[in-house]
Coordinates of C-alpha atoms in Angstrom, one line a residue:
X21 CA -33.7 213.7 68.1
X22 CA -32.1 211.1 66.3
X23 CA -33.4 210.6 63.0
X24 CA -33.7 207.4 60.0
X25 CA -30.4 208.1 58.8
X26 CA -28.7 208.0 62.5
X27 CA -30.1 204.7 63.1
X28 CA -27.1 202.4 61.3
X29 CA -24.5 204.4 63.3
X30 CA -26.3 204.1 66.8
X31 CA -26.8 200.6 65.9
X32 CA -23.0 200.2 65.3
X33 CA -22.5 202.0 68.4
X34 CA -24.8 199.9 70.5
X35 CA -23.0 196.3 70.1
X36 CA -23.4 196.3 66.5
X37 CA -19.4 196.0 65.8
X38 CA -19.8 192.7 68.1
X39 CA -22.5 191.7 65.8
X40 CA -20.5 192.0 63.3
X41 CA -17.9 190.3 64.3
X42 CA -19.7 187.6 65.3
X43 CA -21.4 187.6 61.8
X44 CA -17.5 187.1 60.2
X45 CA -16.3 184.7 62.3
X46 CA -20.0 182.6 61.7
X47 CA -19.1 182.6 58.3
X48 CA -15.5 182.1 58.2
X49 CA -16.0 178.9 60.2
X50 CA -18.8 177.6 58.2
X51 CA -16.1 178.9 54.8
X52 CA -13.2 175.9 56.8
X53 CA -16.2 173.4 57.2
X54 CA -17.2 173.5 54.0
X55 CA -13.5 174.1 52.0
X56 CA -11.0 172.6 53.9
X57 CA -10.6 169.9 51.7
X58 CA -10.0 171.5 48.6
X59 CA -7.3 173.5 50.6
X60 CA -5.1 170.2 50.3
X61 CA -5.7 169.7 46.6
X62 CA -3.2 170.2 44.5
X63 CA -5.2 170.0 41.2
X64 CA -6.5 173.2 42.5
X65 CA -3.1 174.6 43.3
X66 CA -2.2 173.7 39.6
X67 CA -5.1 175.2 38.4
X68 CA -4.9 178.2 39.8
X69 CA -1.4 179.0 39.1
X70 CA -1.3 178.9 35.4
X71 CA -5.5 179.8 34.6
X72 CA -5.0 183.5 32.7
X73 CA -6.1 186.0 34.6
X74 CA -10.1 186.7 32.9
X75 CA -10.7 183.4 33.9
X76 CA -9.9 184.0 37.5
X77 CA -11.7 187.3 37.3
X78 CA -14.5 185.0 36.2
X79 CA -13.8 182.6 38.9
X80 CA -14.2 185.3 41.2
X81 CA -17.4 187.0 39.5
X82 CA -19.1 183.7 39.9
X83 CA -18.2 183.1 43.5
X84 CA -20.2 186.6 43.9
X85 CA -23.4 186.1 42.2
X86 CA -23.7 182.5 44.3
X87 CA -22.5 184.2 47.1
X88 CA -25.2 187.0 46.4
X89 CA -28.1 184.5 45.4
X90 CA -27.4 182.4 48.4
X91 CA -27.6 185.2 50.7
X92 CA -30.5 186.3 49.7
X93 CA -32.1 183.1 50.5
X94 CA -30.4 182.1 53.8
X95 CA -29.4 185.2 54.9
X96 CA -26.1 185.5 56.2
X97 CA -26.5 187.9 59.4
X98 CA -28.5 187.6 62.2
X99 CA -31.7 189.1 61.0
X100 CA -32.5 187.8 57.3
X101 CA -31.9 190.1 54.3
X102 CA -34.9 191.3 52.4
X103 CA -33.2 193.3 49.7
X104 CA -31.1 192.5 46.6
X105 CA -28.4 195.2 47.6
X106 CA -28.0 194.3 51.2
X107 CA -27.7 190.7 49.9
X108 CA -24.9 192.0 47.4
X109 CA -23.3 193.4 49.9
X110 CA -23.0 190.8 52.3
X111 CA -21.9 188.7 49.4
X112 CA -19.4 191.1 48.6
X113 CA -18.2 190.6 52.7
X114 CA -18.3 186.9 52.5
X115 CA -15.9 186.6 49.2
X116 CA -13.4 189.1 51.1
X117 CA -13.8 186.8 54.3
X118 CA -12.9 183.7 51.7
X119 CA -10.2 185.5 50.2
X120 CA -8.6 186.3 53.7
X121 CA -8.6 183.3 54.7
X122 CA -7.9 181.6 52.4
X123 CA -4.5 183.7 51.8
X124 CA -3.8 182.6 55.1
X125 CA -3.9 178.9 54.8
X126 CA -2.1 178.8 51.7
X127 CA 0.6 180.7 52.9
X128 CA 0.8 178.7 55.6
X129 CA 0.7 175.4 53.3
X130 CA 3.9 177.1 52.1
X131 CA 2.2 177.5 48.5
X132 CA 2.3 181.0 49.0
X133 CA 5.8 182.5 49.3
X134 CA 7.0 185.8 48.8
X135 CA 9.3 185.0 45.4
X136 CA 5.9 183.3 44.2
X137 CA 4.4 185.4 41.4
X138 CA 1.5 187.5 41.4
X139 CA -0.8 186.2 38.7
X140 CA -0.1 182.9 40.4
X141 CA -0.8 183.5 44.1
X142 CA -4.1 185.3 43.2
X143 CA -5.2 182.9 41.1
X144 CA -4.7 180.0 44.0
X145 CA -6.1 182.3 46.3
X146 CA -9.5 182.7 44.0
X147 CA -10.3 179.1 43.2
X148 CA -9.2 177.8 47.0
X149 CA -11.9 181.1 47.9
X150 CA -15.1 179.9 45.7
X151 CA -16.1 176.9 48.1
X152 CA -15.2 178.7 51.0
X153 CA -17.1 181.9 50.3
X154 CA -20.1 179.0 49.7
X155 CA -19.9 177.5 52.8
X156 CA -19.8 180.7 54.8
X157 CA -23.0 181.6 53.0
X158 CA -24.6 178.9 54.4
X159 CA -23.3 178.6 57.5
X160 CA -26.6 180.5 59.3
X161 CA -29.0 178.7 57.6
X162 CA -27.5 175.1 58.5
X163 CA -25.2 175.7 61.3
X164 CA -25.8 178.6 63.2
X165 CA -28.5 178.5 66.2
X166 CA -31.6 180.0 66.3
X167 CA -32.5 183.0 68.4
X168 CA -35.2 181.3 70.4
X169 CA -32.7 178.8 71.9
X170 CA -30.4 181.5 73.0
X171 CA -30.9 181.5 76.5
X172 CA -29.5 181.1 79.9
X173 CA -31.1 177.7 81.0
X174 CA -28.3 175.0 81.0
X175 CA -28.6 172.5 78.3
X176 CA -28.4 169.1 81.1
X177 CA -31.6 170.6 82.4
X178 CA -33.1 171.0 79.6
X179 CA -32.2 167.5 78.3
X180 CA -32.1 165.6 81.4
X181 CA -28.8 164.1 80.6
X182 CA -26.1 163.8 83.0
X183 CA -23.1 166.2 82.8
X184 CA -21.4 162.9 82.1
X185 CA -23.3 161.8 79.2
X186 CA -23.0 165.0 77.6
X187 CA -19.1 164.6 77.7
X188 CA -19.2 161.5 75.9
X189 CA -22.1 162.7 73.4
X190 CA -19.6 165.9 72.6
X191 CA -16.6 163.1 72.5
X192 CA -18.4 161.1 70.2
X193 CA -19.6 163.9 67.8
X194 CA -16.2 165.7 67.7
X195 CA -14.9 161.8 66.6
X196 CA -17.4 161.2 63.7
X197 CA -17.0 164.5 62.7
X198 CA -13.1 164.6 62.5
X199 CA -13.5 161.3 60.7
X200 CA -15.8 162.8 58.3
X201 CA -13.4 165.6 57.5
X202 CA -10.0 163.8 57.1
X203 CA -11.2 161.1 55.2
X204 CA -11.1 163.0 51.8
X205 CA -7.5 164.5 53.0
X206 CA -5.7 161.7 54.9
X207 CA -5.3 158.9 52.0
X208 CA -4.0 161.8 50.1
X209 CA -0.2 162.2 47.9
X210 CA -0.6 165.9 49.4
X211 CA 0.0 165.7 52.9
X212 CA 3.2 163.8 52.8
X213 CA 4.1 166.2 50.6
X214 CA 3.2 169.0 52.7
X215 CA 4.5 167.7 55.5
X216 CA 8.1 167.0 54.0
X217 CA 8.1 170.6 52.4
X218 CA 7.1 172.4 55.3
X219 CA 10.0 173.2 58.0
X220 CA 9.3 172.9 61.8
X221 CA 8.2 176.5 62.4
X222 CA 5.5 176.5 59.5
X223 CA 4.4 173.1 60.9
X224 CA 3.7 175.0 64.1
X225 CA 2.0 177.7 62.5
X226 CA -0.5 175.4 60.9
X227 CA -1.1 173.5 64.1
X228 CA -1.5 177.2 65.6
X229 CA -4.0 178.2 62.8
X230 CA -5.9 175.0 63.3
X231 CA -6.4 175.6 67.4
X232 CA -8.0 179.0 66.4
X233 CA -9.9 177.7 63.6
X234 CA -10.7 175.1 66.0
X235 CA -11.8 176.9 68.8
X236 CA -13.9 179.6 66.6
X237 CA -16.2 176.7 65.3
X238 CA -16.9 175.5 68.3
X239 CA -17.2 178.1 70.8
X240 CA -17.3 181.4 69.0
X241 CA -19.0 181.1 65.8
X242 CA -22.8 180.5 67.2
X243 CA -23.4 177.5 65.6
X244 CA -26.4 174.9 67.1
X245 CA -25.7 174.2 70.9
X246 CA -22.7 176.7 71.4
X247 CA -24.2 177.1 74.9
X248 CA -24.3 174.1 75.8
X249 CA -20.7 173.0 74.9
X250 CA -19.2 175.5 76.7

């Protein structure tokens, strides 16, 4: 007979890793939503690489009590937290998430390398992590879908809208929404910089990253209407 203390692991066992998962990648893609613009700013770059190090552990203290305070508001999992501890905890998940990903895009940026110094890469990778761990805090409360909606009936008969229509609405959305994003990067100094530091294989990296960040937002993060765009 399985008692209190059981219950977390048979959870785990009974889809809870997928949950999870799920709960990560929710966050990580509301994290790119919400930072992706300060990943091509090079003030922050600057910043980061010659800030001493208590002020990046600062940095990074910060990031966790927003993280924390945010959390416990929003809720970052499926199910709400209730408790000061679990939302600490989660908090503590979404900063790691940040820092993750964040790693990855820099390095990918090419202002990362391996002959780059320590105090310097970790202090780019804190400061490019604050907004992101943000943004993955929120992503359930603005982005993600709610439970009740979460069913098998397709979305055109629940609208009444044409298969057609709903290509063009999804068209249209995907436009204003790329627009929305690239215009606080495109009339940027940093991409042509980027983009004549970086050599062909890092350019496809990047383009890589980008069709998984892509895809994650879209059709694997559980954000409003996932059902209905795939």
């Amino acid at each position: 007979m399985p008692t209190a203390d059981h219950l977390p692991r048979l959870s785990a066992a009974n889809g809870g890793w997928r949950r999870e998962v799920s709960d990560l990648v929710r966050g990580a893609s509301g994290g790119f939503l919400f930072g992706v613009p300060l990943f091509y700013t090079m003030e922050v770059w600057w910043y980061g690489s010659w800030v001493h190090p208590r002020w990046i552990l600062g940095a990074l203290a910060v990031s966790l009590i927003i993280a924390t305070v945010l959390t416990r508001t929003s809720g970052f999992r499926d199910s709400q937290e209730t408790s000061w501890r679990d939302a600490a905890i989660d908090a503590a998940d979404i900063v790691a998430v940040g820092l993750v990903c964040s790693l990855t895009v820099l390095l990918c940026l090419r202002e990362i390398r391996l002959d780059s110094s320590l105090t310097e890469s970790v202090g780019k990778i804190v400061f490019e992590a604050i907004p992101f761990a943000i943004g993955a805090a929120l992503a359930r409360q603005f982005l993600s879908v709610g439970e009740d909606n979460d069913d098998d009936t397709p979305t055109e008969i629940i609208t009444g809208d044409p298969p057609i229509s709903r290509s063009l609405a999804d068209a249209g959305a995907a436009g204003v929404g790329a627009l929305v994003l690239s215009l606080s990067i495109a009339p940027t100094d940093e991409i042509p910089m980027l983009a004549g530091a970086l050599s062909p294989p890092w350019l496809l990296a990047l383009v890589a990253l980008s069709l998984v960040i892509s895809y994650a937002i879209v059709f694997a993060a559980n954000f409003s209407d996932q059902r209905g765009r795939r």
